[in-house]
mmCIF file of C-alpha atoms in Angstrom:
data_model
loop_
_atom_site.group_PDB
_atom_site.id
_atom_site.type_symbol
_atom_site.label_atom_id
_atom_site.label_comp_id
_atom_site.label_asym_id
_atom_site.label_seq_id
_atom_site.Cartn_x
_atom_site.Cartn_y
_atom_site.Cartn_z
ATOM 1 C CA UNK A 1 0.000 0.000 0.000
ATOM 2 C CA UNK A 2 1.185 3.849 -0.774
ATOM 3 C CA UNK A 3 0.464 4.734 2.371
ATOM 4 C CA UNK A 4 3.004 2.988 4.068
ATOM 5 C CA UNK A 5 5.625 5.071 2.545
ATOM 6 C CA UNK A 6 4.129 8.292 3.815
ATOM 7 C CA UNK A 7 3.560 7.085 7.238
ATOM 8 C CA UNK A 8 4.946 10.081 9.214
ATOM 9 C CA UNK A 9 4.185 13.058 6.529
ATOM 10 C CA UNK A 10 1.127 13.953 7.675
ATOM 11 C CA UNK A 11 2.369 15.198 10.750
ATOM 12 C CA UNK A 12 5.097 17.529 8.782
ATOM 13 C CA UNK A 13 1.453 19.681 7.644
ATOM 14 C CA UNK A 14 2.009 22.067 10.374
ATOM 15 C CA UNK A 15 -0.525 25.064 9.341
ATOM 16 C CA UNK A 16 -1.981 27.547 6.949
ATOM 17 C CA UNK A 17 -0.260 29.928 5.020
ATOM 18 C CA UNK A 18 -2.819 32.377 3.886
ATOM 19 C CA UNK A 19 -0.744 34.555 0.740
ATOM 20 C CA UNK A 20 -2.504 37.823 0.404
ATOM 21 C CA UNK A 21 -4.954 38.085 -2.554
ATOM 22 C CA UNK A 22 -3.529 41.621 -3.985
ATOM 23 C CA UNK A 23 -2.257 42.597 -7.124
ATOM 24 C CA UNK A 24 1.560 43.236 -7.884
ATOM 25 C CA UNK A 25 3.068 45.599 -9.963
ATOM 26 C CA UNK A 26 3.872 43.042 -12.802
ATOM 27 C CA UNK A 27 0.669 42.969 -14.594
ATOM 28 C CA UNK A 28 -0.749 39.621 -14.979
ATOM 29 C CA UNK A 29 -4.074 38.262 -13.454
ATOM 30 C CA UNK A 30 -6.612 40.337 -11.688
ATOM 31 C CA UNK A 31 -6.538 40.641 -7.798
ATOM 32 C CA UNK A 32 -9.074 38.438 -5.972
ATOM 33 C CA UNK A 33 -11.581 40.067 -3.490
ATOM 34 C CA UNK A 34 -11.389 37.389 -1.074
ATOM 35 C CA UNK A 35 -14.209 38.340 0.864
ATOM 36 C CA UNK A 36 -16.869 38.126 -1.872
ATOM 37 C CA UNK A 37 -15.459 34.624 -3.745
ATOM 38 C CA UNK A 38 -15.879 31.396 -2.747
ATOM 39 C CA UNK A 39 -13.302 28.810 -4.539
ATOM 40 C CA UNK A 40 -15.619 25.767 -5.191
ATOM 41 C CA UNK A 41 -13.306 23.706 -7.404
ATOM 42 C CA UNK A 42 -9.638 23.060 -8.282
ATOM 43 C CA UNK A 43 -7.950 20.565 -10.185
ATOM 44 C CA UNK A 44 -4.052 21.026 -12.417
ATOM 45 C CA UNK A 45 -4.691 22.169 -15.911
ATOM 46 C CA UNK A 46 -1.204 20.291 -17.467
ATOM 47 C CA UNK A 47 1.170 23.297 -17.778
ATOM 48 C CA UNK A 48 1.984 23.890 -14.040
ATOM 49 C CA UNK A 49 -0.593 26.286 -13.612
ATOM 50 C CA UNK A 50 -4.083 25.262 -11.931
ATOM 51 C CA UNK A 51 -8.031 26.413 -12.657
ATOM 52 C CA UNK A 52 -10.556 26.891 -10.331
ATOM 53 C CA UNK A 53 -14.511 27.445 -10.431
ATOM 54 C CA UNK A 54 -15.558 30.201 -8.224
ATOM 55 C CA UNK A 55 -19.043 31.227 -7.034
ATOM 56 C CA UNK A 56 -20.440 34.052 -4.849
ATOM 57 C CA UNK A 57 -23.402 33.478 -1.721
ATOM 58 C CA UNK A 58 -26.097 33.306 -4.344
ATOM 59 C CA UNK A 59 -25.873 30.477 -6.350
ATOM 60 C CA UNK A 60 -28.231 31.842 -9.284
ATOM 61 C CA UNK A 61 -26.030 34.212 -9.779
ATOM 62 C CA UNK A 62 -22.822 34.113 -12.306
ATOM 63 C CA UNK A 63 -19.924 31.983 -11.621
ATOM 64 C CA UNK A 64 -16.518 31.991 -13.493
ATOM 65 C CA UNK A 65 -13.725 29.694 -14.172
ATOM 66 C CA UNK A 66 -10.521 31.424 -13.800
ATOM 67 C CA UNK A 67 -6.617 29.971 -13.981
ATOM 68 C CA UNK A 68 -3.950 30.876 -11.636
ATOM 69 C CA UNK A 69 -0.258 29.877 -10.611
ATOM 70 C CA UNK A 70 0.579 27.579 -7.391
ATOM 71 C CA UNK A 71 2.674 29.981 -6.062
ATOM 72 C CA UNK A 72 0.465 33.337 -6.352
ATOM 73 C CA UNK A 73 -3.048 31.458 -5.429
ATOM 74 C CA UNK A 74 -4.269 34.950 -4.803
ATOM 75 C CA UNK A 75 -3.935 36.522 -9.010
ATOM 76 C CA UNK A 76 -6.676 35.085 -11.023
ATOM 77 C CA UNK A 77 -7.199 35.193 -14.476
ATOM 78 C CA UNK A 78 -10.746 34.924 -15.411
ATOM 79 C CA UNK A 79 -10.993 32.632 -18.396
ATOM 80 C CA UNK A 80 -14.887 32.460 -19.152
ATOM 81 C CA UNK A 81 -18.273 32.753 -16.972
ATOM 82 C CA UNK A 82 -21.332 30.788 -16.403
ATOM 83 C CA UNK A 83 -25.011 32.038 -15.748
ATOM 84 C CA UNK A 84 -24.996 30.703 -12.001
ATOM 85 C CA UNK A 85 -22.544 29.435 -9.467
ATOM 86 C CA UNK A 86 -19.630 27.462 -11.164
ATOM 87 C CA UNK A 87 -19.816 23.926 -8.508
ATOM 88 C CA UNK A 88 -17.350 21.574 -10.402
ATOM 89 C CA UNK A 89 -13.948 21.735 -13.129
ATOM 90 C CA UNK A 90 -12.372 19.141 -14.911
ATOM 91 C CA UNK A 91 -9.354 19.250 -17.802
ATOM 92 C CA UNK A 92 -7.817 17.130 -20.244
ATOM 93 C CA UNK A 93 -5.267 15.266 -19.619
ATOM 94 C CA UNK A 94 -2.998 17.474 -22.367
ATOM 95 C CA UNK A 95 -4.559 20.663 -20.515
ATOM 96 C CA UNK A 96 -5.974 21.564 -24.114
ATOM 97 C CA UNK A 97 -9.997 22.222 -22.499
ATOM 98 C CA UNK A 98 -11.646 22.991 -19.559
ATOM 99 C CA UNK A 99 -15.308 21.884 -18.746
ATOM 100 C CA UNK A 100 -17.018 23.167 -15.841
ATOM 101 C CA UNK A 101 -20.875 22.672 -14.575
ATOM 102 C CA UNK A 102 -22.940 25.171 -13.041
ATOM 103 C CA UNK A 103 -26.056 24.964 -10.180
ATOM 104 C CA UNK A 104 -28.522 24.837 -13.084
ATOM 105 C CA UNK A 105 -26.809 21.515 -14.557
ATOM 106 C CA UNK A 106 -25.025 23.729 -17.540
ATOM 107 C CA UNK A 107 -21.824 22.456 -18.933
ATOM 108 C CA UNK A 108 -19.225 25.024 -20.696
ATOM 109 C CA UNK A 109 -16.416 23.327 -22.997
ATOM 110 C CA UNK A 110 -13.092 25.666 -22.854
ATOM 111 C CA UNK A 111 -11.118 25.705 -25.852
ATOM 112 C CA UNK A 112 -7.731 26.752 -24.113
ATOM 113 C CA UNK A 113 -6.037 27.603 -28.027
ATOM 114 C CA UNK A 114 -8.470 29.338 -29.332
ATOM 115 C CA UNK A 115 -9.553 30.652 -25.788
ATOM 116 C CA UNK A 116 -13.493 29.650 -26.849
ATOM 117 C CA UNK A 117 -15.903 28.766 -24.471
ATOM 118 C CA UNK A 118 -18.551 27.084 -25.695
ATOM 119 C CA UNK A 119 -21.959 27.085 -23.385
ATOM 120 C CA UNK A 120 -24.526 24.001 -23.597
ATOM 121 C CA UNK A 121 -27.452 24.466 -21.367
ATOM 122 C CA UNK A 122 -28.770 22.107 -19.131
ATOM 123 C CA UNK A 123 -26.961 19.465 -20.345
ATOM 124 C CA UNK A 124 -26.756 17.845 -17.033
ATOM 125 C CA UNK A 125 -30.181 18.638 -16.116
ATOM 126 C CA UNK A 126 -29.934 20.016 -13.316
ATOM 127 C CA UNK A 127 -27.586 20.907 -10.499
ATOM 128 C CA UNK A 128 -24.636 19.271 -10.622
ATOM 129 C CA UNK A 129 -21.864 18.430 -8.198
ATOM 130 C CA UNK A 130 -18.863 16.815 -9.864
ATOM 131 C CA UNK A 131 -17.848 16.418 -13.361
ATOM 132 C CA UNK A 132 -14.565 14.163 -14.762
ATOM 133 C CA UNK A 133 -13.026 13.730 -17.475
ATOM 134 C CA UNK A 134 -12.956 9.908 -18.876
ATOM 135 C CA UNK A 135 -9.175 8.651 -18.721
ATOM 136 C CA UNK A 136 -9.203 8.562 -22.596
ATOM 137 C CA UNK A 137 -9.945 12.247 -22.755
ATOM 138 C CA UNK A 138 -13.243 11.439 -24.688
ATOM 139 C CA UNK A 139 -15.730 12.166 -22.266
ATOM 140 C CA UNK A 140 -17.692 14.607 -19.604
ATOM 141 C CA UNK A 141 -18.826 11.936 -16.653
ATOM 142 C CA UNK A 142 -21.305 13.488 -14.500
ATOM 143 C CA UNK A 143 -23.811 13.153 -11.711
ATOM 144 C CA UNK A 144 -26.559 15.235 -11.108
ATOM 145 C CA UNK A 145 -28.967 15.935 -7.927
ATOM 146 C CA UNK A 146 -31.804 13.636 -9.188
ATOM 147 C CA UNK A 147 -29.791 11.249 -9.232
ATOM 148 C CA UNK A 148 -28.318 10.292 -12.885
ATOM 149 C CA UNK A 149 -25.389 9.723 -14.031
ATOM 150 C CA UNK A 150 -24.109 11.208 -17.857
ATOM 151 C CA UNK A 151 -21.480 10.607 -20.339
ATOM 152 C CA UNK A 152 -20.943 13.323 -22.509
ATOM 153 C CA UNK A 153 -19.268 12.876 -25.808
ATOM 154 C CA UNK A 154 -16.653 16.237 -26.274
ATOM 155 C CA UNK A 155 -16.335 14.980 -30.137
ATOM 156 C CA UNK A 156 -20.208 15.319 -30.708
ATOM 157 C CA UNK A 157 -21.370 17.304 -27.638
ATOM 158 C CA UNK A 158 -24.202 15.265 -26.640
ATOM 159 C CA UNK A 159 -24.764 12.739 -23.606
ATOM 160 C CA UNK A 160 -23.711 9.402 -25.288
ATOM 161 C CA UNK A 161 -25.103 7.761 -22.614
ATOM 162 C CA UNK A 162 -26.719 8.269 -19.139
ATOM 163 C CA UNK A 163 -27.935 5.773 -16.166
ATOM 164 C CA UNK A 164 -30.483 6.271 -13.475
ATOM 165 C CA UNK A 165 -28.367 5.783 -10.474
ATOM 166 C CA UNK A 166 -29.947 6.740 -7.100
ATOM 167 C CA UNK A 167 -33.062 8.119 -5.510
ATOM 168 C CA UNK A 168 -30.674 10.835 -4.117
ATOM 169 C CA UNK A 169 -28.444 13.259 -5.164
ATOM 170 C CA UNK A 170 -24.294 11.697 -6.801
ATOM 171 C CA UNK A 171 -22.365 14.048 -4.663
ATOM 172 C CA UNK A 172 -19.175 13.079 -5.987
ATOM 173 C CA UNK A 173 -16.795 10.790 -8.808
ATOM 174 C CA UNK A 174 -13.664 8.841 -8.861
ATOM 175 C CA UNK A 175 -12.329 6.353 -11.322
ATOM 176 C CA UNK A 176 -9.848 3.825 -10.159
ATOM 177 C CA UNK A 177 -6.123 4.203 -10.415
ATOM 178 C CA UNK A 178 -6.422 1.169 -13.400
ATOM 179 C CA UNK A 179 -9.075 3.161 -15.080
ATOM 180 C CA UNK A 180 -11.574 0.120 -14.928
ATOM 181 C CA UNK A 181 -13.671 1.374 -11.890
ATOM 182 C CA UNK A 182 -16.129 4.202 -11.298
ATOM 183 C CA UNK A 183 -16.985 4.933 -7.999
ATOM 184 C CA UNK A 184 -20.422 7.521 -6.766
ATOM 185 C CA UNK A 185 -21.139 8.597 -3.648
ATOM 186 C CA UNK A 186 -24.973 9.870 -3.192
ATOM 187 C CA UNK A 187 -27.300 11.405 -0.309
ATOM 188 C CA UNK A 188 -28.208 8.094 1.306
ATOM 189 C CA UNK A 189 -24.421 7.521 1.834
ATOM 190 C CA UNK A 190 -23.915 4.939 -0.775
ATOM 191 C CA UNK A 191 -21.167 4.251 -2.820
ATOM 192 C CA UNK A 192 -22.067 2.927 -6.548
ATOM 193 C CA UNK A 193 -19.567 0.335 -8.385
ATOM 194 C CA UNK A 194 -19.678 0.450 -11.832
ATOM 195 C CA UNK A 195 -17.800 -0.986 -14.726
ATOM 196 C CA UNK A 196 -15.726 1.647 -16.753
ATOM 197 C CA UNK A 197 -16.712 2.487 -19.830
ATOM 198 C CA UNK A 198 -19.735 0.297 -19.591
ATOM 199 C CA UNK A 199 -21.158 2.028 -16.920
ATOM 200 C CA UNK A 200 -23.101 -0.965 -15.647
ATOM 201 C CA UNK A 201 -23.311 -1.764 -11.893
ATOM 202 C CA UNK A 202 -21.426 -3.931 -10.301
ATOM 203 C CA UNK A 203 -22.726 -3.156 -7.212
ATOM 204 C CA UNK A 204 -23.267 -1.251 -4.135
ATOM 205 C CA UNK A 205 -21.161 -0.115 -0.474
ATOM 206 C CA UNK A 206 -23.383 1.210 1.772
ATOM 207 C CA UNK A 207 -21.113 3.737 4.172
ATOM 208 C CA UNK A 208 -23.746 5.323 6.532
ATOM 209 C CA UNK A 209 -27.278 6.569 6.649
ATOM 210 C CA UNK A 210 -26.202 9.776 6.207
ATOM 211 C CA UNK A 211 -24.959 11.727 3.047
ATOM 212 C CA UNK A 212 -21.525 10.358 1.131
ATOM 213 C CA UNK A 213 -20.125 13.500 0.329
ATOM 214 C CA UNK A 214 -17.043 13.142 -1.312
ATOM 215 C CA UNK A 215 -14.700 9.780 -3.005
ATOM 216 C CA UNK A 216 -11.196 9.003 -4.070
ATOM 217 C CA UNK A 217 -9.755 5.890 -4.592
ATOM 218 C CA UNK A 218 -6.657 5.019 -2.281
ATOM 219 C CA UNK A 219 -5.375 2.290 -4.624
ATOM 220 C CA UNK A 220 -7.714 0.033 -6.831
ATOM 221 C CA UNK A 221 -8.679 -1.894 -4.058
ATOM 222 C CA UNK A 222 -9.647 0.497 -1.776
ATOM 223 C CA UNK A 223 -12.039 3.635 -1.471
ATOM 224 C CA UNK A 224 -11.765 7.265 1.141
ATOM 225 C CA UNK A 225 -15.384 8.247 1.750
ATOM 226 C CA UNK A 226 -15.944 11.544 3.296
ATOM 227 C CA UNK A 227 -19.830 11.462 5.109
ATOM 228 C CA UNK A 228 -21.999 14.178 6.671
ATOM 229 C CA UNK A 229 -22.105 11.597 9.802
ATOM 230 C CA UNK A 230 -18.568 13.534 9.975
ATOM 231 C CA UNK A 231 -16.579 10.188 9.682
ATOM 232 C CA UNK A 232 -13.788 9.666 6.815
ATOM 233 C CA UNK A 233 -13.598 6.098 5.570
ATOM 234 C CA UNK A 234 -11.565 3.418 4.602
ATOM 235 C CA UNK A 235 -13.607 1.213 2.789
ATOM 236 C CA UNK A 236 -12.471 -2.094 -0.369
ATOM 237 C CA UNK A 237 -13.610 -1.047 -3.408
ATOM 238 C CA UNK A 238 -16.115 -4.124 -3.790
ATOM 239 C CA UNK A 239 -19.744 -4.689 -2.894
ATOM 240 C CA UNK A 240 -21.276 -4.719 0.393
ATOM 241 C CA UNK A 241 -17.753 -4.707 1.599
ATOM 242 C CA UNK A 242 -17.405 -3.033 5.534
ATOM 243 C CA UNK A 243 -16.066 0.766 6.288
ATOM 244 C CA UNK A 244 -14.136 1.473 8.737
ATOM 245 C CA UNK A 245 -13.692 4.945 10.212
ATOM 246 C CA UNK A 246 -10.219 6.370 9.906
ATOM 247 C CA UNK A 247 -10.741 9.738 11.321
ATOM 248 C CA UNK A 248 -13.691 11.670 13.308
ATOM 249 C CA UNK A 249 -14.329 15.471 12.414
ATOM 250 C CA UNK A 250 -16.553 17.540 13.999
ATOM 251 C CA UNK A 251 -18.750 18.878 10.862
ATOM 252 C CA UNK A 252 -19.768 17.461 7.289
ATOM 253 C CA UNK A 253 -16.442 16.155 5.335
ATOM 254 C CA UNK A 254 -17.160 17.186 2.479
ATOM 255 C CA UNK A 255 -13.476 17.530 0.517
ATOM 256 C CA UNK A 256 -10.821 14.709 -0.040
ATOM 257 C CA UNK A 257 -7.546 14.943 -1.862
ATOM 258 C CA UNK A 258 -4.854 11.996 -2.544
ATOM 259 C CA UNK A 259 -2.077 12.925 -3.743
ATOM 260 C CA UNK A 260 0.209 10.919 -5.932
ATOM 261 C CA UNK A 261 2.370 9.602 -3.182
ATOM 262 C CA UNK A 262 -0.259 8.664 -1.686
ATOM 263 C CA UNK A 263 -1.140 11.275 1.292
ATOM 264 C CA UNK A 264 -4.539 11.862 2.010
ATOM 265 C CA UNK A 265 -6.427 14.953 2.928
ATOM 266 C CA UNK A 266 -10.055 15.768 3.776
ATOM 267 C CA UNK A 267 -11.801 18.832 4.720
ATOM 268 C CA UNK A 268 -15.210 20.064 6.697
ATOM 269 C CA UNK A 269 -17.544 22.180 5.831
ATOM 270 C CA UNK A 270 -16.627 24.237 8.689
ATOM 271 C CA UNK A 271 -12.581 24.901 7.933
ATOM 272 C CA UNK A 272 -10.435 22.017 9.315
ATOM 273 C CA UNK A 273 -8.846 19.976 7.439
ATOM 274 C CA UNK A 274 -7.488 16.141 8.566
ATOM 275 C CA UNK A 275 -4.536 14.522 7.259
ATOM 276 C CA UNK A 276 -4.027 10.849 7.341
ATOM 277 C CA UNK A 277 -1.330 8.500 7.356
ATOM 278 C CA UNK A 278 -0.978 5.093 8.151
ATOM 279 C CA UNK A 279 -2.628 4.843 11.793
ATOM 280 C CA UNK A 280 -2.050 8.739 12.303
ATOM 281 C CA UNK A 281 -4.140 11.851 11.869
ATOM 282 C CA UNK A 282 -2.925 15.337 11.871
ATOM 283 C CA UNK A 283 -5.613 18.533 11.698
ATOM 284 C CA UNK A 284 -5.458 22.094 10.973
ATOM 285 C CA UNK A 285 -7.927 24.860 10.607
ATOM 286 C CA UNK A 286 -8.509 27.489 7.821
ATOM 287 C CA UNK A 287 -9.999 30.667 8.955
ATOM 288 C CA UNK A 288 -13.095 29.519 6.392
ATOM 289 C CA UNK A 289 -15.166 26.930 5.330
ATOM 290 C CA UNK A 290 -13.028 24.005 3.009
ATOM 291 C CA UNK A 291 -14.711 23.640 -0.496
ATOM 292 C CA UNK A 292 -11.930 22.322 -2.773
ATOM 293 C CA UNK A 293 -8.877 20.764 -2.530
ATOM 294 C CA UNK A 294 -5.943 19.876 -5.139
ATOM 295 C CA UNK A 295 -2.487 18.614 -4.288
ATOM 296 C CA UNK A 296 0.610 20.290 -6.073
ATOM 297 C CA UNK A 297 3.083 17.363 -5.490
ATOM 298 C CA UNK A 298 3.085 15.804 -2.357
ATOM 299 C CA UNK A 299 4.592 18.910 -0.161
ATOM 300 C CA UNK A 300 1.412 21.612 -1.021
ATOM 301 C CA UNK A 301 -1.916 21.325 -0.928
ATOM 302 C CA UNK A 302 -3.898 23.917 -2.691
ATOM 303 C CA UNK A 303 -7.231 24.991 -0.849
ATOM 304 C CA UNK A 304 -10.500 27.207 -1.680
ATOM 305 C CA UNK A 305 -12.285 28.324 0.671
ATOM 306 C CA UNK A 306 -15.631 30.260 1.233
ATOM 307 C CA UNK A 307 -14.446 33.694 2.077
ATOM 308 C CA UNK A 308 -11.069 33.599 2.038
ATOM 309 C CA UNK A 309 -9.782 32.673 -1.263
ATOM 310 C CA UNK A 310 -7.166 30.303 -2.153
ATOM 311 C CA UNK A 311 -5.044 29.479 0.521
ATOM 312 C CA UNK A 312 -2.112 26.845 0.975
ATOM 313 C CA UNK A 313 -0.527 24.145 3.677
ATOM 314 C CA UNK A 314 2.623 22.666 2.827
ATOM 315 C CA UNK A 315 5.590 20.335 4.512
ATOM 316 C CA UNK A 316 7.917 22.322 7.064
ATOM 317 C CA UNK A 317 11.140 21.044 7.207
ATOM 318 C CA UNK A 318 13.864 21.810 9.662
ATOM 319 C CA UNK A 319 16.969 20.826 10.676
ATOM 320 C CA UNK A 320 17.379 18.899 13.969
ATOM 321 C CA UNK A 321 19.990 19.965 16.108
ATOM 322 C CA UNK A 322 23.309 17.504 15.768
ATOM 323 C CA UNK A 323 23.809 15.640 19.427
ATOM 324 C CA UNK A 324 27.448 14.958 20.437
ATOM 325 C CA UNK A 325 28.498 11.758 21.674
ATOM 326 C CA UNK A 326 31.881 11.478 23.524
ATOM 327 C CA UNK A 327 32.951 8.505 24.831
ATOM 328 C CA UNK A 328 33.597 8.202 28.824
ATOM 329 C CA UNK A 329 37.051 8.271 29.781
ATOM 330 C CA UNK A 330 38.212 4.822 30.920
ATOM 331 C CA UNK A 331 39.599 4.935 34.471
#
């Protein structure tokens, strides 16, 4: 397992460094007022640089989707805009487009050369909480708040297919490391199995009774379930297999990052954030509520909050003292 590697880096995440959200005097992106924007999504874009989806407290009102550097999180440059709150991004593996979904289940298609968005309404339906993009760069997979499950074609922009999943809302996506898995949490806490690209079920993992807010797969065996029962999970990526609680917050946990060393982190609604390792949990606090999350490497991890912008943690390393050893003297 990864994780046994990484045993004692969670405890190296020490705090918060908030970097100021002002502009500089060397032109670039525009400054971030980080009282009015609330970072909802995050995720690389392939060149070094990062995107994020951003939203303000209204959720039927515009959203963008803006791109910024790791190490000025606070200079965004807007890209494109949607007609309400921007809730989930996704890119290509070759960084070449963006797609985003909005609170009114509308999906925008970023041409990053030609710098083209291209709008399709309600494609998802309705709202939507987490788009990927398929591992062969083909497809949009989505989940909406009734329940369904899409695959959009990006070579003839049109669902391909789509599956009636749940009674209750798919909160949240994750293939498998091997590509062959997808995994979807939903509002009864479930977890849904299904085969990738078929998209038939292979079955279900029931977590709790309450909400499964957020997935990501651990290793192809095994799942990290974030629930509003304020438990993160361990669980084996198989059917009616058992969870097991690896760390108790005290509000929804409703984030989760792995990066690709295999550290885990997993925020609440209500600003901490947990880190685990092996048997070991670490937690810090942001002055804000957690609503994304996106490792840069396995030393930073990049995090948007509700009212304070994009804010970082990251490894502090120090040098220990040297101890000197002398040998008795011999009588």
């Amino acid at each position: 397992m990864r994780l046994m590697k990484i045993r004692c880096l969670a405890a190296l995440f020490l705090g918060l460094l908030v970097l100021p959200c002002q502009a500089d005097d060397s032109g670039g992106g525009q400054a971030v007022d980080s009282e009015s924007l609330w970072i909802t999504s995050i995720t690389a874009a392939g060149d070094g640089s990062f995107v994020a989806g951003t939203a303000t407290g209204l959720l039927l009102r515009p959203g963008s989707v803006a791109r910024f550097q790791p190490d000025t999180p606070g200079q965004l440059d807007p890209l494109y805009e949607h007609s309400a709150a921007v809730w989930t991004v996704a890119t290509t593996s070759d960084g070449k487009k963006i797609a985003s979904a909005d609170y009114k289940g509308n999906l925008v298609v970023y041409d990053v050369d030609s710098k083209t968005p291209t709008t399709h309404e309600g494609a998802f339906e309705r709202w939507c909480q987490k788009i990927l993009v398929s591992p062969d760069d083909q497809m949009i997979v989505a989940g909406n708040e009734s329940g369904k499950l899409f695959a959009w074609s990006l070579a003839d922009a049109k669902v391909s297919k789509s599956v009636e999943l749940s009674q209750a809302s798919i909160t949240s996506l994750a293939f498998s490391p091997d590509k062959s898995q997808l995994a979807a949490t939903d509002g009864e806490g479930k977890v849904h199995l299904l085969k990738w690209p078929e998209l038939e079920s292979t079955g279900v993992v029931a977590v709790g009774e309450e909400t499964a807010w957020c997935v990501a797969y651990e290793s192809d065996a095994s799942l990290i379930v974030g629930s509003a029962d304020r438990n993160l999970y361990r669980v084996e990526a198989k059917p009616d297999a058992k969870p097991e609680s690896i760390a108790k917050g005290t509000d929804w946990i409703t984030r989760i990052a792995v990066s690709d060393a295999g550290q885990i982190a997993a925020s609440e609604v209500s600003g901490k954030i947990h880190f685990a390792s092996g048997g070991s949990v670490s937690t810090i606090g942001a002055e804000s509520g957690v609503w994304a999350l996106c490792f840069r490497g396995a030393g930073q991890l990049l995090v948007g909050t509700r009212k304070n912008g994009i804010v970082t943690a990251g490894q502090r390393w120090a040098w220990q003292p040297a101890v000197a050893k002398t040998a008795e003297a011999k009588e």
